[in-house]
Short mmCIF file of C-alpha atoms in Angstrom, two decimals:
data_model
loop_
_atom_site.label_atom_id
_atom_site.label_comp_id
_atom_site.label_asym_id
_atom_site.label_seq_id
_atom_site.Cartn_x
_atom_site.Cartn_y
_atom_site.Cartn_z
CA UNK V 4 -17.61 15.61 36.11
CA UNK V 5 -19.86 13.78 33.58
CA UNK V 6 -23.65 14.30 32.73
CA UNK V 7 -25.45 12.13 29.68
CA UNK V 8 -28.46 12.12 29.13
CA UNK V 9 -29.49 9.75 26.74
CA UNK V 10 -32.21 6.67 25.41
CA UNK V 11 -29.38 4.32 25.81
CA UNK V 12 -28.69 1.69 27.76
CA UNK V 13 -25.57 2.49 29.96
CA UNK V 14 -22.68 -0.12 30.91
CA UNK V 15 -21.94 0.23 34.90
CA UNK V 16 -19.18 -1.80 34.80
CA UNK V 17 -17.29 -0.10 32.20
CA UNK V 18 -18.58 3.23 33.78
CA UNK V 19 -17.20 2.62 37.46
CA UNK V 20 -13.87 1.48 36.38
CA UNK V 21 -13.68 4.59 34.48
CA UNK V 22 -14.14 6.44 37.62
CA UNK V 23 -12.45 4.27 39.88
CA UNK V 24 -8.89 4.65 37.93
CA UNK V 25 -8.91 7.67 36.79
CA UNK V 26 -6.64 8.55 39.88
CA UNK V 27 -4.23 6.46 42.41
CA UNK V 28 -5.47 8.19 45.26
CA UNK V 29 -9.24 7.29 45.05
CA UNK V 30 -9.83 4.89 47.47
CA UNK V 31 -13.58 4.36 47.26
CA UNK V 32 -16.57 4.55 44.96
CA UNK V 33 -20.38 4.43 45.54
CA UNK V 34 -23.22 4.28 43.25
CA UNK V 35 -26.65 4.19 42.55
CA UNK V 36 -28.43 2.40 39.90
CA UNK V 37 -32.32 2.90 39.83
CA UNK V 38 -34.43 0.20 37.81
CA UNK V 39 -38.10 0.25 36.38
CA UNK V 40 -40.11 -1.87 38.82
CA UNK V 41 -42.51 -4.00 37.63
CA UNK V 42 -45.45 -2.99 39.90
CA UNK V 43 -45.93 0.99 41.33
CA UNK V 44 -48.40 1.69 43.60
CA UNK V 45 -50.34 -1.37 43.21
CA UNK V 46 -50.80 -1.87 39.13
CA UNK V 47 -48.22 -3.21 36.63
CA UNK V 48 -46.38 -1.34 34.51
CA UNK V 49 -46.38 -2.15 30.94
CA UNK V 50 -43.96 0.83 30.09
CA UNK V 51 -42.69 4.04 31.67
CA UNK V 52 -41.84 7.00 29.55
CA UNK V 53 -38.92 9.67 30.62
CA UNK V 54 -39.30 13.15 29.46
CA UNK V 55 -37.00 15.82 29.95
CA UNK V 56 -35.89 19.19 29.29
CA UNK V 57 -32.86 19.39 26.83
CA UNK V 58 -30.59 21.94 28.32
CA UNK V 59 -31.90 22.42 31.51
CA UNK V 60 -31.64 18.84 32.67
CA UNK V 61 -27.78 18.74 31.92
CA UNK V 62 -27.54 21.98 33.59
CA UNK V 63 -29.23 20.99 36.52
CA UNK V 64 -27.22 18.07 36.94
CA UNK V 65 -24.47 19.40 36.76
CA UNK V 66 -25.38 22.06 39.17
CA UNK V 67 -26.20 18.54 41.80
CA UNK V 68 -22.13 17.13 40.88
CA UNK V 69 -21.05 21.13 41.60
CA UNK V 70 -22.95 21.17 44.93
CA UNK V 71 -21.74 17.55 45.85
CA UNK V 72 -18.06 18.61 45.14
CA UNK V 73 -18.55 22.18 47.32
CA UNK V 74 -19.89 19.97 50.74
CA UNK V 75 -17.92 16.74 50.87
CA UNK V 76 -14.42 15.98 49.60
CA UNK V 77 -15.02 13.82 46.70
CA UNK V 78 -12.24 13.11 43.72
CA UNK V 79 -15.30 13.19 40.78
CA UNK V 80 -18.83 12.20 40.08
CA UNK V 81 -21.23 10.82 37.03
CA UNK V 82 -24.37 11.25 36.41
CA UNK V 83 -26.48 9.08 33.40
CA UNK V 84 -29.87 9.22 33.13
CA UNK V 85 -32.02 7.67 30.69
CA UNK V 86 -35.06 9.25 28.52
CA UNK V 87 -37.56 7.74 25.94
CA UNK V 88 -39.81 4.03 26.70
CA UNK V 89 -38.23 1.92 28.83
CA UNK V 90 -39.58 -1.45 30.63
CA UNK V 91 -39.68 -3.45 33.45
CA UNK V 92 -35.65 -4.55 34.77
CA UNK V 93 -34.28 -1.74 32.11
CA UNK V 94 -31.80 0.62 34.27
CA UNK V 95 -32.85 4.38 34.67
CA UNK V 96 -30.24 6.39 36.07
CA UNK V 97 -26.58 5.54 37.63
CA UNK V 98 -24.94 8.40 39.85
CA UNK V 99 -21.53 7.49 41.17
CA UNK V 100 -19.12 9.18 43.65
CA UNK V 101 -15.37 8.16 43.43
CA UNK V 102 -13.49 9.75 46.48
CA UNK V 103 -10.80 9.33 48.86
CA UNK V 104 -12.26 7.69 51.91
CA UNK V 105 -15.71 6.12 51.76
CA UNK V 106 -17.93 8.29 54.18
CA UNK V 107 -17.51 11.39 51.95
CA UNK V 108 -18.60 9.17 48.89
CA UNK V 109 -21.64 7.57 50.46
CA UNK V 110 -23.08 11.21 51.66
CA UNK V 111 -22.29 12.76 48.29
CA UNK V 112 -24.12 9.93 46.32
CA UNK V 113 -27.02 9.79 48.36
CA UNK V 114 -27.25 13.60 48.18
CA UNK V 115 -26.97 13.69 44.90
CA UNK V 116 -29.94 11.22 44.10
CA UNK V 117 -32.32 13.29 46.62
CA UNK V 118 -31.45 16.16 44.59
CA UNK V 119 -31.95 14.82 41.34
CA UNK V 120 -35.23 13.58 42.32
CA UNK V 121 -36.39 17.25 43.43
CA UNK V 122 -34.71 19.57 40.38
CA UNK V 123 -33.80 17.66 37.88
CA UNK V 124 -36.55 18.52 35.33
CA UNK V 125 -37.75 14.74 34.32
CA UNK V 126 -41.01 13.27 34.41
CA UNK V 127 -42.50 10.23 34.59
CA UNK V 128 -45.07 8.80 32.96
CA UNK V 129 -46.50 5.22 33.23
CA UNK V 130 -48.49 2.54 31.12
CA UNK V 131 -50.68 0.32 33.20
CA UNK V 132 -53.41 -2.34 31.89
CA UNK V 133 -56.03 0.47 33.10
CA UNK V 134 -54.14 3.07 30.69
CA UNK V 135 -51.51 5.95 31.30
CA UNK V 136 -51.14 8.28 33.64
CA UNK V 137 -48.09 10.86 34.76
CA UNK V 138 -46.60 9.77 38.08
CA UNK V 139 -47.37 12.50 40.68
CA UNK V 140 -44.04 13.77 42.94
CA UNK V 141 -43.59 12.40 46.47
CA UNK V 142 -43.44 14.32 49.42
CA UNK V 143 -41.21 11.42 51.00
CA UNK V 144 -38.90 12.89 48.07
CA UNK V 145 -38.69 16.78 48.98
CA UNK V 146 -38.44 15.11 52.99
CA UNK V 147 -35.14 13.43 52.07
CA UNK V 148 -33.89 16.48 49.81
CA UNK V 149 -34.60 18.85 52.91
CA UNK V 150 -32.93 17.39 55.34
CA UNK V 151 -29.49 18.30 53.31
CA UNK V 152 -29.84 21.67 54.64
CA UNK V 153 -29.58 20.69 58.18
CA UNK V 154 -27.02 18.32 58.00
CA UNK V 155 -23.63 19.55 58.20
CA UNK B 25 -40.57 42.64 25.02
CA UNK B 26 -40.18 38.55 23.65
CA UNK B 27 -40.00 35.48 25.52
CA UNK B 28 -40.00 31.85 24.20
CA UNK B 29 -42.16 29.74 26.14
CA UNK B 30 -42.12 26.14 27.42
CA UNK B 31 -44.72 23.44 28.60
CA UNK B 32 -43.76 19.98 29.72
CA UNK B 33 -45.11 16.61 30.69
CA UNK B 34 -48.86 16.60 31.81
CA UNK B 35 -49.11 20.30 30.92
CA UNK B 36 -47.52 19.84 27.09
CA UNK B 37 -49.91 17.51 26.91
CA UNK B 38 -52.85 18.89 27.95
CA UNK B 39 -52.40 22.18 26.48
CA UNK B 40 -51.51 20.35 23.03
CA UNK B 41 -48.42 23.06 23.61
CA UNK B 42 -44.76 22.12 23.73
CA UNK B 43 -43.22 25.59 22.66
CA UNK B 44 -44.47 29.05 21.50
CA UNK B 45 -43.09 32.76 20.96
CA UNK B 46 -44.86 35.38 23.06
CA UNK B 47 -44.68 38.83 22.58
CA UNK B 48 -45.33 40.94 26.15
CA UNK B 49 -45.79 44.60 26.53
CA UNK B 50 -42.08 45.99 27.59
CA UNK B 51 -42.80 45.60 31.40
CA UNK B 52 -41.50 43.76 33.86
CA UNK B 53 -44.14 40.77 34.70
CA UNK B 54 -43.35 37.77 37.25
CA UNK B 55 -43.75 33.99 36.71
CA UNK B 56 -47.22 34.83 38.60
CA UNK B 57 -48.65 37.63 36.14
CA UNK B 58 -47.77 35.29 32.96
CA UNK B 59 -49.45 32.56 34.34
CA UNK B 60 -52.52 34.42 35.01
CA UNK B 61 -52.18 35.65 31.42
CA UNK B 62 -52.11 32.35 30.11
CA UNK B 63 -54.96 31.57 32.16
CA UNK B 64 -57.67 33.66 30.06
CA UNK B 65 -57.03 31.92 27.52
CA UNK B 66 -59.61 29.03 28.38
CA UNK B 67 -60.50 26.70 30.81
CA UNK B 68 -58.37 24.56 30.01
CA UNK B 69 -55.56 27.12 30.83
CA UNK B 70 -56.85 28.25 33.95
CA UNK B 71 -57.18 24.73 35.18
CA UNK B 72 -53.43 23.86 34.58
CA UNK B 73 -52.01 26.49 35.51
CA UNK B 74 -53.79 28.09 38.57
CA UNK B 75 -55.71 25.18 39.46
CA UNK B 76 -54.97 22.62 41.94
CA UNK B 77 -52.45 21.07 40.04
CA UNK B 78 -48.51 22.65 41.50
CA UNK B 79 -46.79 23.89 38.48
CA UNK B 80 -43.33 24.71 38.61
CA UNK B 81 -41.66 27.41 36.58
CA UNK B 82 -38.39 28.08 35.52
CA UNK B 83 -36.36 30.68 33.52
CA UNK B 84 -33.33 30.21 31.46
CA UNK B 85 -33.16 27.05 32.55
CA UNK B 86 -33.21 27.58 36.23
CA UNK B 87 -36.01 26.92 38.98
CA UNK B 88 -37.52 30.05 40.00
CA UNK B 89 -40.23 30.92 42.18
CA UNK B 90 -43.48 32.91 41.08
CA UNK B 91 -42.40 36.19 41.72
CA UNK B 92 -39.15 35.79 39.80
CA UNK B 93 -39.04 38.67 37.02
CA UNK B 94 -39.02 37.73 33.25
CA UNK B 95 -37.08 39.75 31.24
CA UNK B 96 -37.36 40.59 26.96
CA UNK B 97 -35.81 37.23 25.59
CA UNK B 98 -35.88 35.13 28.42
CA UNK B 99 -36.72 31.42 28.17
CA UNK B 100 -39.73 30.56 30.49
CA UNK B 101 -41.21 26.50 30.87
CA UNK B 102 -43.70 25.89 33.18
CA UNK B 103 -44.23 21.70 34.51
CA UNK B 104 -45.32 20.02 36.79
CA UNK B 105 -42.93 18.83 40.08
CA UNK B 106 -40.60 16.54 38.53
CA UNK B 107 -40.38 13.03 39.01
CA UNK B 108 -37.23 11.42 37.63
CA UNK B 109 -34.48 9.12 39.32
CA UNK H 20 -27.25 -13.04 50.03
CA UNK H 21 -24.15 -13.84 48.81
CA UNK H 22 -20.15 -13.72 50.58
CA UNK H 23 -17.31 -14.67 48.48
CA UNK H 24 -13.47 -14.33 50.20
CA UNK H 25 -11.02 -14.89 47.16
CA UNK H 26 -7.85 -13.96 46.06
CA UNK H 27 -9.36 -13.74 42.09
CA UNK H 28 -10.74 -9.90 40.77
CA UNK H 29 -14.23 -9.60 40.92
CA UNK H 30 -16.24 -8.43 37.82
CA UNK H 31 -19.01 -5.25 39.33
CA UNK H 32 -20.80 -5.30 35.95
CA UNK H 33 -21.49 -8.46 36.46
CA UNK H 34 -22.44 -8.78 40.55
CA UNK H 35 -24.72 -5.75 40.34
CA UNK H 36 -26.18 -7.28 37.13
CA UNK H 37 -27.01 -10.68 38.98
CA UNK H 38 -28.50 -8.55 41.74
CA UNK H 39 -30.48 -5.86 40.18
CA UNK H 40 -32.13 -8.49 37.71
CA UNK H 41 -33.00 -11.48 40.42
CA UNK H 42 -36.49 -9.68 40.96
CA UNK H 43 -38.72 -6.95 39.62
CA UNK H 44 -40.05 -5.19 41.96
CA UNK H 45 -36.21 -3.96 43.10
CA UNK H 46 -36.08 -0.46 41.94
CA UNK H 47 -32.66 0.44 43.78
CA UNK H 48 -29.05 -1.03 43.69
CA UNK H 49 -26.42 0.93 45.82
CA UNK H 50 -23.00 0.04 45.45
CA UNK H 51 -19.05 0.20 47.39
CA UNK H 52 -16.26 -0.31 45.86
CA UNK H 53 -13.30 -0.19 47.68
CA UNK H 54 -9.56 -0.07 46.21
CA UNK H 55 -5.74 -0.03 46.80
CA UNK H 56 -4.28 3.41 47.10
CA UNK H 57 -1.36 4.19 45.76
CA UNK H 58 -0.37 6.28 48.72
CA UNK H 59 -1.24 6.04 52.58
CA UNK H 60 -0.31 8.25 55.69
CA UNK H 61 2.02 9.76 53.22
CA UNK H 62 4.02 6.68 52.36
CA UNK H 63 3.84 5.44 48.60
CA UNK H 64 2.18 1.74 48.69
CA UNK H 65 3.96 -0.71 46.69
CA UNK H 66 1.95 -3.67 47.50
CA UNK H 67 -0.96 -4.73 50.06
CA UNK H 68 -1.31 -8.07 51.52
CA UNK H 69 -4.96 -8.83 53.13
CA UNK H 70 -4.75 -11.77 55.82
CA UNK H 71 -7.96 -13.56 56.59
CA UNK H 72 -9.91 -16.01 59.34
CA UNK H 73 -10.88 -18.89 57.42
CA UNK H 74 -14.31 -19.63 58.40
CA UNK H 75 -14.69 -16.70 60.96
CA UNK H 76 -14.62 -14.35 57.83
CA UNK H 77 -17.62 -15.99 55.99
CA UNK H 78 -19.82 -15.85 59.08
CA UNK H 79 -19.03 -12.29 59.81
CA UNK H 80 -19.64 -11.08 56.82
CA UNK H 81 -22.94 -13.30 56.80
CA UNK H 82 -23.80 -12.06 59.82
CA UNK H 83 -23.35 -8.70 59.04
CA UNK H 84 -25.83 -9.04 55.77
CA UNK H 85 -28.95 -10.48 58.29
CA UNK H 86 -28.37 -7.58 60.48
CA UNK H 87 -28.99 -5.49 57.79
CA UNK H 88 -31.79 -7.28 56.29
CA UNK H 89 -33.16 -7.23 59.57
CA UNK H 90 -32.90 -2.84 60.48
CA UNK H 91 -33.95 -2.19 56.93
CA UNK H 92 -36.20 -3.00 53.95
CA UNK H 93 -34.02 -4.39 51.61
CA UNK H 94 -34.12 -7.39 48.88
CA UNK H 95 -30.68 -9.25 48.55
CA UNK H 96 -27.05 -8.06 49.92
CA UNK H 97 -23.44 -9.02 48.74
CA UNK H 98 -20.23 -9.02 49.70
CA UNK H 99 -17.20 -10.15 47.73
CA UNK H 100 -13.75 -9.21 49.59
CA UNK H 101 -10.39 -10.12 48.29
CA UNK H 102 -7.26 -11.44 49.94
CA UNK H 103 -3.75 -11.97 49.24
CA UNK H 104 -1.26 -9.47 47.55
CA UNK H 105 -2.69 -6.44 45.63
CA UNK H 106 -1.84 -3.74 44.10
CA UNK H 107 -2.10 0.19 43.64
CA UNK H 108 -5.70 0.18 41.99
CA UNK H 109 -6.53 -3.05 42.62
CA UNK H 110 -10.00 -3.79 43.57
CA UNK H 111 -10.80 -5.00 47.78
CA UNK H 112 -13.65 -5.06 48.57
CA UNK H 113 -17.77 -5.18 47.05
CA UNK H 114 -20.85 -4.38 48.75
CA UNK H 115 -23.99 -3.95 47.18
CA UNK H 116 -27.63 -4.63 47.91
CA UNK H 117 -30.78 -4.28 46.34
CA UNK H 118 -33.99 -2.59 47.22
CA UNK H 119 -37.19 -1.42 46.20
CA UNK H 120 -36.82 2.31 47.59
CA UNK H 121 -33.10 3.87 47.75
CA UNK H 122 -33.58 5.06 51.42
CA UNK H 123 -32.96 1.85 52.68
CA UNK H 124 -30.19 0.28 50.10
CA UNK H 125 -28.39 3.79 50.96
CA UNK H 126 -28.32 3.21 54.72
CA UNK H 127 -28.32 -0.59 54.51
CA UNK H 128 -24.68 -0.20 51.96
CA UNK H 129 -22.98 2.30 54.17
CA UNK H 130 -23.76 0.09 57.76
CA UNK H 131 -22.31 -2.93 56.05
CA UNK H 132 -19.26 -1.25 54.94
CA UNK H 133 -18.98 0.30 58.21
CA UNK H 134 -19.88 -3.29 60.02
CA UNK H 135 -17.09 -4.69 58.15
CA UNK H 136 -14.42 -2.73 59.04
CA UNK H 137 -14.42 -2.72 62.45
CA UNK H 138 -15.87 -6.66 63.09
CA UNK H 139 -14.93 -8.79 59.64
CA UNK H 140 -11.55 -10.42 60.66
CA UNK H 141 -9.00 -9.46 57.97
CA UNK H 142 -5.84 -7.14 58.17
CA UNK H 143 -3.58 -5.00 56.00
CA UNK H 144 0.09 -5.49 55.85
CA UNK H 145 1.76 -2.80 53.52
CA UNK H 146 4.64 -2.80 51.62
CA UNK H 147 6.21 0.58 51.47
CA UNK H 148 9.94 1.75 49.96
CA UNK H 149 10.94 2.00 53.67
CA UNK H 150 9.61 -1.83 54.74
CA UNK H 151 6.52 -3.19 55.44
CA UNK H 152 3.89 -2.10 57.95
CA UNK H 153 1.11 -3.71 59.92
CA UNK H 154 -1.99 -1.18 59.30
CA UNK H 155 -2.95 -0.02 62.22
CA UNK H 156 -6.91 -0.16 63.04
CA UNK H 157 -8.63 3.31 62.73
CA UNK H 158 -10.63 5.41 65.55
CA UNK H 159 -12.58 7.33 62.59
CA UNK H 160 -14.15 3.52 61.44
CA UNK H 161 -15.09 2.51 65.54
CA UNK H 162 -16.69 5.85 65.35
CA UNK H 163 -18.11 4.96 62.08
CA UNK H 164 -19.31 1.38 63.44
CA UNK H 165 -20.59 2.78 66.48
CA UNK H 166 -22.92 5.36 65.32
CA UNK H 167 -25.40 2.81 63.93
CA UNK H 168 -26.38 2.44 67.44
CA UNK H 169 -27.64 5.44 67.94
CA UNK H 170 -29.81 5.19 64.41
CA UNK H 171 -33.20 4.25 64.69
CA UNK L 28 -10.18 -30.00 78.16
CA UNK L 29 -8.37 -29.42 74.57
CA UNK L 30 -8.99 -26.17 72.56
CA UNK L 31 -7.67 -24.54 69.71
CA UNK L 32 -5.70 -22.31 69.04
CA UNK L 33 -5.13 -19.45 66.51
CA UNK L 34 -2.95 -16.21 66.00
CA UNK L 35 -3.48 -13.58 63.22
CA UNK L 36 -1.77 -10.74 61.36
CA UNK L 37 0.85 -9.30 63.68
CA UNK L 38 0.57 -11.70 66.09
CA UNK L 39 1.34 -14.72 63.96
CA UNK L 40 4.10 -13.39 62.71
CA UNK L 41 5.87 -11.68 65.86
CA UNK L 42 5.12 -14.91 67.55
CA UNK L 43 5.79 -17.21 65.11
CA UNK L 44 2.68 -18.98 65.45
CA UNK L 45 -0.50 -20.04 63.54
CA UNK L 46 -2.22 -22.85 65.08
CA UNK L 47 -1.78 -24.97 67.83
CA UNK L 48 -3.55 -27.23 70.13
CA UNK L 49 -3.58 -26.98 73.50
CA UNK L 50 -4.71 -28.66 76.56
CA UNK L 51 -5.64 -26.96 79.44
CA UNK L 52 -6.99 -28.13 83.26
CA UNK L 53 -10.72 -29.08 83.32
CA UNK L 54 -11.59 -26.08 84.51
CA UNK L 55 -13.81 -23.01 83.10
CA UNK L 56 -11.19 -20.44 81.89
CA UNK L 57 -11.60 -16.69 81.13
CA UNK L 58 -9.84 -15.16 77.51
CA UNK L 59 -7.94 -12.71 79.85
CA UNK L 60 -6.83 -16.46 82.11
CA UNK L 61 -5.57 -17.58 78.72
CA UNK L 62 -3.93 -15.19 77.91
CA UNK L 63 -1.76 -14.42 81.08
CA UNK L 64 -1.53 -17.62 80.76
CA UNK L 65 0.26 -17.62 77.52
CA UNK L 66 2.31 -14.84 78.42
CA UNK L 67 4.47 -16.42 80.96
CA UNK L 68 5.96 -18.04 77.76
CA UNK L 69 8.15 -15.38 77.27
CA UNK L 70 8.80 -11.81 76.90
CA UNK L 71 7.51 -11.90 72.84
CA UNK L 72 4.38 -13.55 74.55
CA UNK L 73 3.75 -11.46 77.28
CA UNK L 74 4.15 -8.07 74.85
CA UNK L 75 1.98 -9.59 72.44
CA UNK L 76 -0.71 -10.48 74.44
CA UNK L 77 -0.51 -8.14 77.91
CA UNK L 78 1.38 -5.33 76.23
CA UNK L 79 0.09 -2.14 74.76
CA UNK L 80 -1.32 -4.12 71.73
CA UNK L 81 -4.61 -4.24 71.46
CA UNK L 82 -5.53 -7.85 71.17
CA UNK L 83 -9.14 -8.88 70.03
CA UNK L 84 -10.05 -12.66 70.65
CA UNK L 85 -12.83 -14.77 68.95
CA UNK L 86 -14.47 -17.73 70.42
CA UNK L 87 -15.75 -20.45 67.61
CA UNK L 88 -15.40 -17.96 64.77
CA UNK L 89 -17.18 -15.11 67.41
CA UNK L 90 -15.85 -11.80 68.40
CA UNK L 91 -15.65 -12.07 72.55
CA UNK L 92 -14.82 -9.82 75.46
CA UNK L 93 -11.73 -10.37 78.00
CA UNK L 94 -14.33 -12.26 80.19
CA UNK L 95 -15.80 -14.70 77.82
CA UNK L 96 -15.93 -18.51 79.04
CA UNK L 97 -13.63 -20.92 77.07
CA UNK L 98 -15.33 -24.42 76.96
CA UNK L 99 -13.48 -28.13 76.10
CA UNK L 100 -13.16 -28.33 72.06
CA UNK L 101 -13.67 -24.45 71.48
CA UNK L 102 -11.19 -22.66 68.66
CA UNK L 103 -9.68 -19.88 69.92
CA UNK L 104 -8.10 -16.88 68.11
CA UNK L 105 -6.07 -14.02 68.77
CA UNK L 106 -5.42 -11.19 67.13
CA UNK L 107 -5.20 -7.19 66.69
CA UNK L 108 -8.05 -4.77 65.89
CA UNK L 109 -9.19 -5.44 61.99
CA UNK L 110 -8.58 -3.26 59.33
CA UNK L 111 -10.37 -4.85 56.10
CA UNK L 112 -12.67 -3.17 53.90
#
């Protein structure tokens, strides 16, 4: 498994074809890449700022990969999330499944956002034209991380 | 007993606090006793954490609840629900 | 939306770059990549050689994108899918789309790729050390197809 | 009427056949009519199309069912259960 954390820019392409060959028998990978929007809630964003917890946010994530790898069969996983000032169009976080058969790889990525959204100690915080302000958590967030625990 | 203490996001910030060393009579004490602790020391305190706002705690780096036990040397932060992804 | 049937590699960087970047208020790309395994039912793959419906393939898989524009809230969708002879590790098959919440590019990714498989007309011929081998079509994916009925 | 015909993946190469035209009695005909039709060609024929093989036809570049209508000018295909992706 793979965690970074980091105020770089990431390359997807080079980081799913790391995934994807790293064994003859993976058949399928799925990812996620989340973007800054230019508009939340109504006002522009200028800038969004990522802070995190060193140590605990690696640890966190890769307590999400361990749990992803203990429900569904799944080959390996990545995690990279970005910290620091980022902007409009710049890409926040990629998490990508590489597994066998495609079902197992779609449930494990999805899972593994809706986690990371919930426990993964980062916070948001934007700049509008009316100033800053810290982005408040969603309960449509700690919905879609629930309902893990009644699916199979 | 001593723990190291940390504040993040909206709380760092309003607190002026990212870190501090606390020394704690040698007694067990939950996430909820600290935080009322840290609440006499001002308004300010009170109002982050055991206002309205949710703070979250965790120890050694993993999510606890408020009546999780600290123990000497422990690592405690305390932020807000997070918000990444 | 976008549907490309060739026989040339596709470049993922690149497609889910085009996509993510077209507007900014898309927050979410979810991708599926799907490649040649090097072994199936048990029986080392030498080669794989995807047969296609001219014409009938482009408006399947077009058809297949509007369906999902129209069940969810998404932005843009794209599918490339390759044909001729591949290889072990080769890439088949991309589908991606772009979203502003990941709910929807989640569900909307995993219905095309199931979609696909059971209504896009191409099929697998396999070349094995003991001859080659028609694949046979899969219960599992009409299960897979069918479920989406049932969805809200 | 003429239609058109065309066979895929197995069937193509069991029956040795791509593409063909066809012309037919000016009369509304049925997939399933076509293909018993086309099976009196031969034993190759009639396994292919009224044998345990699943056979999945398309009508103008559109999935059908065994009872769909073939009209004058319509393409035609035949051809087993897909397996792309």
């Amino acid at each position: 498994m793979t965690v970074r954390v980091q105020t770089e820019d990431f390359d997807i392409g080079f980081e799913l074809k790391q995934l994807r060959l790293a064994r003859q028998d993976i058949g399928a990978v799925v990812s996620f890449v989340g973007q800054v929007r230019d508009i939340n809630e109504g006002d522009a964003i200028t800038t969004l700022t990522l802070e995190h917890y060193p140590g605990m946010t690696e640890k966190s994530l890769e307590n999400i990969i361990s749990q992803a790898k203990n429900r569904w069969d799944i080959v390996d996983a990545l995690i990279i999330h970005r910290v620091g000032t980022l902007q409009p169009l710049d890409q926040i976080v990629l998490v990508a499944v590489s597994s066998a058969h495609r079902g197992d790889a779609f449930n494990a990525c999805e899972f593994m956002m809706d986690y990371l959204k919930t426990e993964a100690p980062f916070w948001k915080k934007e700049v509008t034209p009316q100033g800053e302000r810290w982005l408040e958590a969603k309960q449509a967030d700690d919905d879609a991380s629930a309902r893990w625990n009644m699916k199979k | 007993m001593k723990i190291k203490l940390f504040y993040f996001a909206r709380l760092k910030e309003t607190l002026n606090y990212s870190t501090e060393d606390l020394a704690l009579p040698d007694e067990p004490i939950t996430i909820l006793k600290l935080k009322a602790l840290l609440a006499k020391r001002g308004d300010t305190w009170g109002q982050m954490l055991m206002g309205k706002l949710k703070v979250r705690a965790a120890i050694n780096h993993e999510l606890v609840a408020d009546n999780a036990t600290i123990h000497d040397g422990d690592e405690v932060a305390f932020f807000p629900p997070v918000t990444g992804g």
